[in-house]
CSV table of C-alpha atoms and ligand atoms in Angstrom, one decimal:
chain,number,residue,atom,x,y,z
X,183,UNK,CA,103.9,96.0,84.9
X,184,UNK,CA,100.9,97.7,83.6
X,185,UNK,CA,98.2,95.9,81.6
X,186,UNK,CA,97.6,96.4,78.1
X,187,UNK,CA,94.0,96.9,76.8
X,188,UNK,CA,93.0,97.5,73.2
X,189,UNK,CA,90.4,99.9,72.8
X,190,UNK,CA,88.7,99.6,69.2
X,191,UNK,CA,87.1,103.1,68.1
X,192,UNK,CA,88.6,104.7,71.4
X,193,UNK,CA,88.5,107.8,69.7
X,194,UNK,CA,84.5,107.6,69.8
X,195,UNK,CA,82.2,109.1,72.4
X,196,UNK,CA,81.9,106.0,74.8
X,197,UNK,CA,85.2,104.7,73.7
X,198,UNK,CA,87.2,108.2,74.7
X,199,UNK,CA,85.4,108.4,78.0
X,200,UNK,CA,86.6,104.6,78.5
X,201,UNK,CA,90.3,105.6,77.9
X,202,UNK,CA,90.0,108.2,80.5
X,203,UNK,CA,88.7,105.6,82.9
X,204,UNK,CA,91.2,103.0,82.2
X,205,UNK,CA,94.2,105.2,82.3
X,206,UNK,CA,93.3,106.4,85.2
X,207,UNK,CA,92.7,102.9,86.8
X,208,UNK,CA,96.3,102.1,86.1
X,209,UNK,CA,96.0,100.6,82.6
X,210,UNK,CA,98.0,101.2,79.4
X,211,UNK,CA,95.6,101.6,76.5
X,212,UNK,CA,96.1,101.4,72.6
X,213,UNK,CA,93.3,102.8,70.8
X,214,UNK,CA,92.3,101.8,67.2
X,215,UNK,CA,89.8,104.0,65.0
X,216,UNK,CA,89.1,104.3,61.4
X,217,UNK,CA,88.1,108.3,62.4
X,218,UNK,CA,84.7,107.5,59.9
X,219,UNK,CA,82.5,109.0,62.8
X,220,UNK,CA,85.7,110.5,65.0
X,221,UNK,CA,87.9,112.8,65.4
X,222,UNK,CA,92.1,112.6,66.6
X,223,UNK,CA,91.7,115.5,68.1
X,224,UNK,CA,89.9,113.1,70.7
X,225,UNK,CA,93.3,112.1,71.9
X,226,UNK,CA,94.2,116.1,72.6
X,227,UNK,CA,91.4,116.0,75.1
X,228,UNK,CA,92.3,112.6,76.6
X,229,UNK,CA,95.7,113.7,77.0
X,230,UNK,CA,94.7,116.7,78.8
X,231,UNK,CA,92.9,115.0,81.3
X,232,UNK,CA,94.9,111.9,82.8
X,233,UNK,CA,98.3,113.5,81.6
X,234,UNK,CA,99.0,110.4,79.4
X,235,UNK,CA,98.8,110.1,76.1
X,236,UNK,CA,97.0,106.8,74.9
X,237,UNK,CA,98.9,104.7,71.8
X,238,UNK,CA,96.8,105.6,69.2
X,239,UNK,CA,96.8,103.9,65.3
X,240,UNK,CA,94.2,104.7,62.7
X,241,UNK,CA,92.8,101.5,61.4
X,242,UNK,CA,89.8,99.4,60.3
X,243,UNK,CA,88.6,96.5,62.2
X,244,UNK,CA,87.3,94.7,59.4
X,245,UNK,CA,91.6,94.6,57.8
X,246,UNK,CA,92.8,91.8,59.2
X,247,UNK,CA,96.3,92.5,57.9
X,248,UNK,CA,96.2,95.6,60.1
X,249,UNK,CA,95.1,93.7,62.8
X,250,UNK,CA,97.8,91.0,62.6
X,251,UNK,CA,100.2,93.9,62.2
X,252,UNK,CA,98.4,95.1,65.2
X,253,UNK,CA,99.0,92.5,67.6
X,254,UNK,CA,102.6,91.6,66.4
X,255,UNK,CA,103.3,94.9,68.0
X,256,UNK,CA,101.6,94.7,71.2
X,257,UNK,CA,100.7,92.4,73.4
X,258,UNK,CA,97.2,92.7,74.8
X,259,UNK,CA,95.9,91.4,77.9
X,260,UNK,CA,92.2,92.5,77.1
X,261,UNK,CA,90.3,94.1,74.4
X,262,UNK,CA,86.9,96.3,74.9
X,263,UNK,CA,85.0,96.7,71.7
X,264,UNK,CA,83.2,100.2,71.0
X,265,UNK,CA,84.1,100.3,67.0
X,266,UNK,CA,81.1,100.3,64.8
X,267,UNK,CA,78.5,101.8,62.7
X,268,UNK,CA,75.4,102.9,64.9
X,269,UNK,CA,73.1,105.1,63.4
X,270,UNK,CA,69.6,103.7,63.2
X,271,UNK,CA,68.5,105.5,60.6
X,272,UNK,CA,71.5,104.9,58.5
X,273,UNK,CA,71.3,101.3,59.0
X,274,UNK,CA,68.1,100.9,57.3
X,275,UNK,CA,69.5,102.7,54.1
X,276,UNK,CA,72.8,100.9,54.7
X,277,UNK,CA,72.5,97.3,55.8
X,278,UNK,CA,75.1,96.0,53.9
X,279,UNK,CA,77.3,98.5,55.5
X,280,UNK,CA,76.2,97.5,58.8
X,281,UNK,CA,76.8,93.7,58.2
X,282,UNK,CA,79.9,93.8,57.0
X,283,UNK,CA,81.2,96.2,59.3
X,284,UNK,CA,79.9,95.5,62.5
X,285,UNK,CA,79.9,91.7,62.0
X,286,UNK,CA,83.4,91.3,60.0
X,287,UNK,CA,85.3,93.6,62.8
X,288,UNK,CA,84.0,91.4,65.8
X,289,UNK,CA,84.8,88.5,63.7
X,290,UNK,CA,88.6,89.8,62.9
X,291,UNK,CA,89.1,90.2,67.0
X,292,UNK,CA,87.6,87.3,68.3
X,293,UNK,CA,90.0,85.1,65.4
X,294,UNK,CA,92.9,87.2,67.1
X,295,UNK,CA,92.4,86.2,70.2
X,296,UNK,CA,93.3,82.6,70.9
X,297,UNK,CA,96.9,82.8,69.3
X,298,UNK,CA,97.8,85.8,71.0
X,299,UNK,CA,96.4,84.5,74.3
X,300,UNK,CA,94.2,87.6,75.0
X,301,UNK,CA,92.3,86.7,78.1
X,302,UNK,CA,88.7,88.7,77.6
X,303,UNK,CA,87.2,91.3,75.5
X,304,UNK,CA,84.4,93.6,76.4
X,305,UNK,CA,81.5,94.1,73.9
X,306,UNK,CA,79.6,97.2,73.7
X,307,UNK,CA,76.1,96.2,73.4
X,308,UNK,CA,72.6,98.0,73.5
X,309,UNK,CA,69.3,97.7,75.2
X,310,UNK,CA,67.9,97.8,71.6
X,311,UNK,CA,68.6,93.9,71.5
X,312,UNK,CA,65.4,93.7,73.5
X,313,UNK,CA,63.0,95.6,71.1
X,314,UNK,CA,59.7,96.8,72.6
X,315,UNK,CA,59.6,95.5,76.0
X,316,UNK,CA,56.8,93.9,77.4
X,317,UNK,CA,57.1,95.4,80.4
X,318,UNK,CA,59.7,97.7,82.6
X,319,UNK,CA,62.3,97.6,84.2
X,320,UNK,CA,64.0,95.5,82.0
X,321,UNK,CA,66.7,92.8,83.4
X,322,UNK,CA,69.1,90.0,81.5
X,323,UNK,CA,66.5,87.8,81.4
X,324,UNK,CA,64.0,89.5,79.0
X,325,UNK,CA,63.7,88.0,75.7
X,326,UNK,CA,65.2,89.3,72.6
X,327,UNK,CA,62.5,90.3,70.6
X,328,UNK,CA,63.2,90.5,66.3
X,329,UNK,CA,65.4,93.7,66.2
X,330,UNK,CA,63.8,97.2,64.8
X,331,UNK,CA,66.9,97.9,62.6
X,332,UNK,CA,69.7,96.0,60.9
X,333,UNK,CA,72.0,98.3,63.6
X,334,UNK,CA,70.0,96.2,66.1
X,335,UNK,CA,69.7,93.4,64.6
X,336,UNK,CA,74.0,93.5,64.4
X,337,UNK,CA,74.1,94.1,68.0
X,338,UNK,CA,72.0,90.7,68.7
X,339,UNK,CA,74.1,88.7,65.8
X,340,UNK,CA,77.2,89.8,67.7
X,341,UNK,CA,76.0,88.5,70.5
X,342,UNK,CA,75.3,85.3,69.0
X,343,UNK,CA,79.0,85.2,67.6
X,344,UNK,CA,80.7,85.8,70.9
X,345,UNK,CA,78.6,82.8,72.3
X,346,UNK,CA,79.2,80.2,69.9
X,347,UNK,CA,82.6,81.1,69.6
X,348,UNK,CA,83.3,80.5,73.6
X,349,UNK,CA,81.0,77.6,73.0
X,350,UNK,CA,83.2,75.8,70.4
X,351,UNK,CA,86.0,75.9,73.0
X,352,UNK,CA,87.9,79.0,72.4
X,353,UNK,CA,89.9,80.4,75.2
X,354,UNK,CA,88.6,83.5,75.9
X,355,UNK,CA,86.2,85.3,77.9
X,356,UNK,CA,83.7,88.1,77.3
X,357,UNK,CA,81.4,90.5,79.3
X,358,UNK,CA,78.4,92.0,77.2
X,359,UNK,CA,77.4,95.2,78.2
X,360,UNK,CA,74.0,96.5,77.4
X,361,UNK,CA,73.7,100.4,77.4
X,362,UNK,CA,70.6,101.6,77.6
X,363,UNK,CA,70.7,105.7,76.2
X,364,UNK,CA,74.4,107.0,77.4
X,365,UNK,CA,74.5,111.0,77.1
X,366,UNK,CA,76.7,114.2,79.0
X,367,UNK,CA,80.3,114.7,78.5
X,368,UNK,CA,83.5,114.1,80.6
X,369,UNK,CA,82.9,117.0,83.9
X,370,UNK,CA,86.6,118.7,82.7
X,371,UNK,CA,84.9,119.5,79.3
X,372,UNK,CA,87.8,118.3,77.5
X,373,UNK,CA,85.6,115.4,76.0
X,374,UNK,CA,82.3,114.8,74.7
X,375,UNK,CA,79.8,113.7,72.4
X,376,UNK,CA,81.0,115.4,69.0
X,377,UNK,CA,78.2,113.3,66.3
X,378,UNK,CA,79.8,114.4,62.6
X,379,UNK,CA,77.1,116.4,60.8
X,380,UNK,CA,73.4,116.6,62.0
X,381,UNK,CA,72.6,114.6,65.1
X,382,UNK,CA,70.3,111.5,65.1
X,383,UNK,CA,70.6,111.3,69.0
X,384,UNK,CA,68.7,113.7,71.5
X,385,UNK,CA,71.1,115.2,73.7
X,386,UNK,CA,73.1,116.4,70.9
X,387,UNK,CA,70.3,117.8,69.4
X,388,UNK,CA,68.7,119.6,72.4
X,389,UNK,CA,72.4,121.0,73.1
X,390,UNK,CA,73.1,122.1,69.3
X,391,UNK,CA,69.2,124.0,69.3
X,392,UNK,CA,70.2,125.5,73.4
X,393,UNK,CA,73.5,127.1,71.6
X,394,UNK,CA,71.7,127.6,68.1
X,395,UNK,CA,73.1,126.0,66.0
X,396,UNK,CA,69.9,124.3,65.4
X,397,UNK,CA,66.5,126.2,64.9
X,398,UNK,CA,64.5,124.4,67.0
X,399,UNK,CA,64.3,120.1,68.3
X,400,UNK,CA,61.5,118.2,66.5
X,401,UNK,CA,60.2,116.0,69.3
X,402,UNK,CA,59.3,113.1,67.4
X,403,UNK,CA,55.5,111.8,68.7
X,404,UNK,CA,53.9,112.7,71.9
X,405,UNK,CA,50.9,110.0,71.1
X,406,UNK,CA,52.4,107.1,73.3
X,407,UNK,CA,51.3,106.0,75.8
X,408,UNK,CA,53.2,107.6,78.8
X,409,UNK,CA,52.3,110.2,81.2
X,410,UNK,CA,53.1,112.7,78.8
X,411,UNK,CA,52.8,111.3,75.4
X,412,UNK,CA,56.6,111.2,74.8
X,413,UNK,CA,58.8,108.4,74.7
X,414,UNK,CA,60.5,107.3,77.7
X,415,UNK,CA,64.2,106.0,78.4
X,416,UNK,CA,67.0,105.4,80.6
X,417,UNK,CA,69.4,108.1,80.2
X,418,UNK,CA,72.9,107.1,81.8
X,419,UNK,CA,75.9,109.1,82.4
X,420,UNK,CA,78.7,108.5,79.9
X,421,UNK,CA,81.1,108.4,83.0
X,422,UNK,CA,79.1,106.0,84.8
X,423,UNK,CA,78.8,103.9,82.1
X,424,UNK,CA,82.8,104.1,81.2
X,425,UNK,CA,83.7,102.7,84.7
X,426,UNK,CA,81.6,100.2,83.8
X,427,UNK,CA,83.9,99.0,81.7
X,428,UNK,CA,86.7,99.2,84.0
X,429,UNK,CA,85.1,97.1,86.3
X,430,UNK,CA,84.0,94.7,83.5
X,431,UNK,CA,87.8,95.0,82.5
X,432,UNK,CA,89.0,93.6,86.0
X,433,UNK,CA,86.3,91.5,86.5
X,434,UNK,CA,87.9,89.2,83.1
X,435,UNK,CA,91.6,89.7,84.0
X,436,UNK,CA,91.2,89.1,87.8
X,437,UNK,CA,89.4,85.6,87.2
X,438,UNK,CA,86.6,87.1,89.1
X,439,UNK,CA,84.0,85.0,87.7
X,440,UNK,CA,83.7,81.3,86.5
X,441,UNK,CA,81.3,82.3,83.9
X,442,UNK,CA,82.8,82.5,80.1
X,443,UNK,CA,80.1,84.8,79.2
X,444,UNK,CA,78.3,87.4,81.4
X,445,UNK,CA,75.7,89.7,80.2
X,446,UNK,CA,74.8,93.4,82.1
X,447,UNK,CA,72.5,95.7,81.6
X,448,UNK,CA,74.1,99.0,82.1
X,449,UNK,CA,71.2,101.8,83.1
X,450,UNK,CA,70.5,103.7,86.2
X,451,UNK,CA,66.9,101.8,86.6
X,452,UNK,CA,65.1,104.9,86.2
X,453,UNK,CA,63.0,106.2,83.4
X,454,UNK,CA,62.6,109.5,81.8
X,455,UNK,CA,60.5,110.9,78.9
X,456,UNK,CA,61.8,113.3,76.1
X,457,UNK,CA,59.8,116.1,77.6
X,458,UNK,CA,61.0,115.6,81.1
X,459,UNK,CA,64.4,115.6,79.9
X,460,UNK,CA,63.9,118.8,77.5
X,461,UNK,CA,62.5,120.4,81.1
X,462,UNK,CA,65.8,119.3,82.9
X,463,UNK,CA,67.9,121.0,79.9
X,464,UNK,CA,65.8,124.3,80.4
X,465,UNK,CA,66.5,124.3,83.8
X,466,UNK,CA,70.5,123.9,84.1
X,467,UNK,CA,70.7,125.9,80.8
X,468,UNK,CA,68.5,128.6,82.4
X,469,UNK,CA,66.8,129.0,78.8
X,470,UNK,CA,63.9,127.7,76.7
X,471,UNK,CA,64.6,125.2,74.1
X,472,UNK,CA,62.7,125.7,71.1
X,473,UNK,CA,60.7,122.8,70.2
X,474,UNK,CA,58.1,121.4,68.4
X,475,UNK,CA,55.9,117.8,68.1
X,476,UNK,CA,56.3,116.5,64.8
X,477,UNK,CA,55.2,113.0,63.6
X,478,UNK,CA,56.8,109.3,65.0
X,479,UNK,CA,60.2,108.1,64.1
X,480,UNK,CA,60.1,105.0,62.4
X,481,UNK,CA,61.9,102.2,64.7
X,482,UNK,CA,61.0,104.3,68.4
X,483,UNK,CA,60.9,102.0,70.8
X,484,UNK,CA,57.5,103.4,73.5
X,485,UNK,CA,59.5,102.9,76.5
X,486,UNK,CA,62.4,101.1,78.1
X,487,UNK,CA,64.2,101.3,81.2
X,488,UNK,CA,66.5,99.3,83.2
X,489,UNK,CA,66.8,97.1,86.0
X,490,UNK,CA,70.0,97.5,86.8
X,491,UNK,CA,70.6,95.0,90.1
X,492,UNK,CA,72.6,92.5,88.2
X,493,UNK,CA,74.9,95.2,87.4
X,494,UNK,CA,74.8,96.8,90.7
X,495,UNK,CA,75.3,93.5,92.6
X,496,UNK,CA,77.4,91.3,90.8
X,497,UNK,CA,79.6,93.7,88.7
X,498,UNK,CA,79.7,95.9,91.4
X,499,UNK,CA,79.2,99.4,89.2
X,500,UNK,CA,76.2,101.1,90.1
X,501,UNK,CA,74.9,104.8,88.2
X,502,UNK,CA,76.2,107.5,90.3
X,503,UNK,CA,75.9,111.3,88.5
X,504,UNK,CA,72.0,112.6,88.7
X,505,UNK,CA,70.3,113.4,84.8
X,506,UNK,CA,70.2,117.1,86.2
X,507,UNK,CA,74.2,116.8,86.5
X,508,UNK,CA,74.6,114.7,83.5
X,509,UNK,CA,72.4,117.9,81.5
X,510,UNK,CA,74.6,120.1,82.7
X,511,UNK,CA,77.9,118.3,81.5
X,512,UNK,CA,76.5,118.1,78.1
X,513,UNK,CA,75.4,121.7,78.1
X,514,UNK,CA,78.9,122.6,79.3
X,515,UNK,CA,80.5,120.8,76.6
X,516,UNK,CA,78.6,122.2,73.8
X,517,UNK,CA,79.4,125.8,75.4
X,518,UNK,CA,83.1,124.6,75.3
X,519,UNK,CA,82.7,123.8,72.0
X,520,UNK,CA,81.9,127.1,70.6
X,521,UNK,CA,84.3,128.8,73.0
X,522,UNK,CA,87.1,126.6,71.3
X,523,UNK,CA,85.6,127.7,67.9
X,524,UNK,CA,84.8,123.7,66.8
X,525,UNK,CA,81.0,124.8,66.1
Z,124,WQD,C1,65.8,108.7,72.3
Z,124,WQD,C2,64.3,109.4,72.0
Z,124,WQD,C3,63.7,109.8,70.3
Z,124,WQD,C4,66.0,113.0,68.7
Z,124,WQD,C5,69.8,105.2,69.9
Z,124,WQD,C6,69.7,103.4,69.8
Z,124,WQD,C7,70.6,103.0,70.8
Z,124,WQD,C8,72.0,104.0,71.0
Z,124,WQD,C9,71.6,104.9,71.3
Z,124,WQD,C10,74.4,103.8,70.0
Z,124,WQD,C11,63.8,108.7,71.3
Z,124,WQD,C12,64.1,110.8,70.6
Z,124,WQD,C13,65.6,111.9,68.9
Z,124,WQD,C14,65.3,113.7,68.3
Z,124,WQD,C15,63.3,113.5,69.3
Z,124,WQD,N1,72.9,103.8,70.0
Z,124,WQD,N2,64.1,111.8,69.6
Z,124,WQD,N3,64.2,114.3,68.9
Z,124,WQD,O1,66.7,105.9,69.7
Z,124,WQD,O2,66.7,105.6,72.4
Z,124,WQD,O3,68.5,105.0,71.2
Z,124,WQD,O4,71.0,105.7,70.1
Z,124,WQD,O5,74.5,103.5,70.9
Z,124,WQD,O6,71.3,101.5,70.6
Z,124,WQD,O7,68.8,102.4,69.6
Z,124,WQD,O8,68.5,107.3,71.0
Z,124,WQD,O9,68.3,109.6,71.4
Z,124,WQD,O10,68.2,108.7,69.0
Z,124,WQD,O11,66.1,108.6,70.9
Z,124,WQD,O12,62.2,113.6,70.2
Z,124,WQD,O13,65.8,114.7,67.7
Z,124,WQD,O14,64.5,110.9,71.9
Z,124,WQD,O15,62.2,109.2,69.4
Z,124,WQD,O16,62.1,108.8,71.6
Z,124,WQD,P1,67.4,106.0,70.8
Z,124,WQD,P2,67.5,108.5,70.3
């Protein structure tokens, strides 16, 4: 009997790619999503890749009655919790929305787990919890710094909620995955990053500029203390990232660890600057990218990249795709969106 996994936020960017990898690893998947930042059409793309249409309910994780009905309908072996508001800038403007949505969603899910005997929850966290690192690469023991935004603070508080809940004796396990910068799209170009409105993140803004939807990319500062003055990030392929979630679910459901809570940094271990990534895009697309240097963006970290040894050696996962191939997948996805008339 296939194990059944609840994926919250499963029509989103990382969620949808994780659903594909879960299905291809033999899991049955149920997606819930409130579609506030994604489109149910993603289900068609997932089905075209795997041949299996995941079950889907439009549901908001802050809706406890809705969750109770869902847990009466299904018996879940595990949960992967992606559903959250995630725009750093927006969180500064709308902190209460972020605290209510991101904290209450997790609290509701945790509360359901013991009575429904759900064994474990994989939590989607972020390198944002580290703030501006004292040094790089950064491992899981690096100090947690005061968050630079309400969004980052909700990730920190969520991790504490999980730790405290399990410390109180709750019969559940958790694996917390701290992502660095997820980019790219599934190689089939059937699913990818599709932010609603003007992209906040770098790569969708690059590809939308490359295809002419956006006039020009603004590079937020080249006066940082880095080789070319632009910020440095650890850009990780979204399919590699999705595969790490399957490893985490397996680790929990097959009791591969005695630790009730484990934390893993998910990155390539290599830092790349914004300007280097732009140059890479120009190489893979074969065209210059119209961009200009502007002032710094408030809240940006200067440089951060992962020390992925723990994920490599304990979780048994390693990033495989090169950033060049990843940028090619992002560009192929953008071209497919134009072919389909989506944008
Ligand atoms: C990367 C770099 C910008 C846009 C955030 C969250 C993280 C995760 C990913 C949700 C920065 C520069 C960007 C642009 C630019 N969020 N940039 N022009 O801020 O590293 O991470 O998004 O899962 O938790 O913290 O990602 O892509 O916004 O920015 O110059 O138009 O690109 O200044 O240096 P970030 P990003």
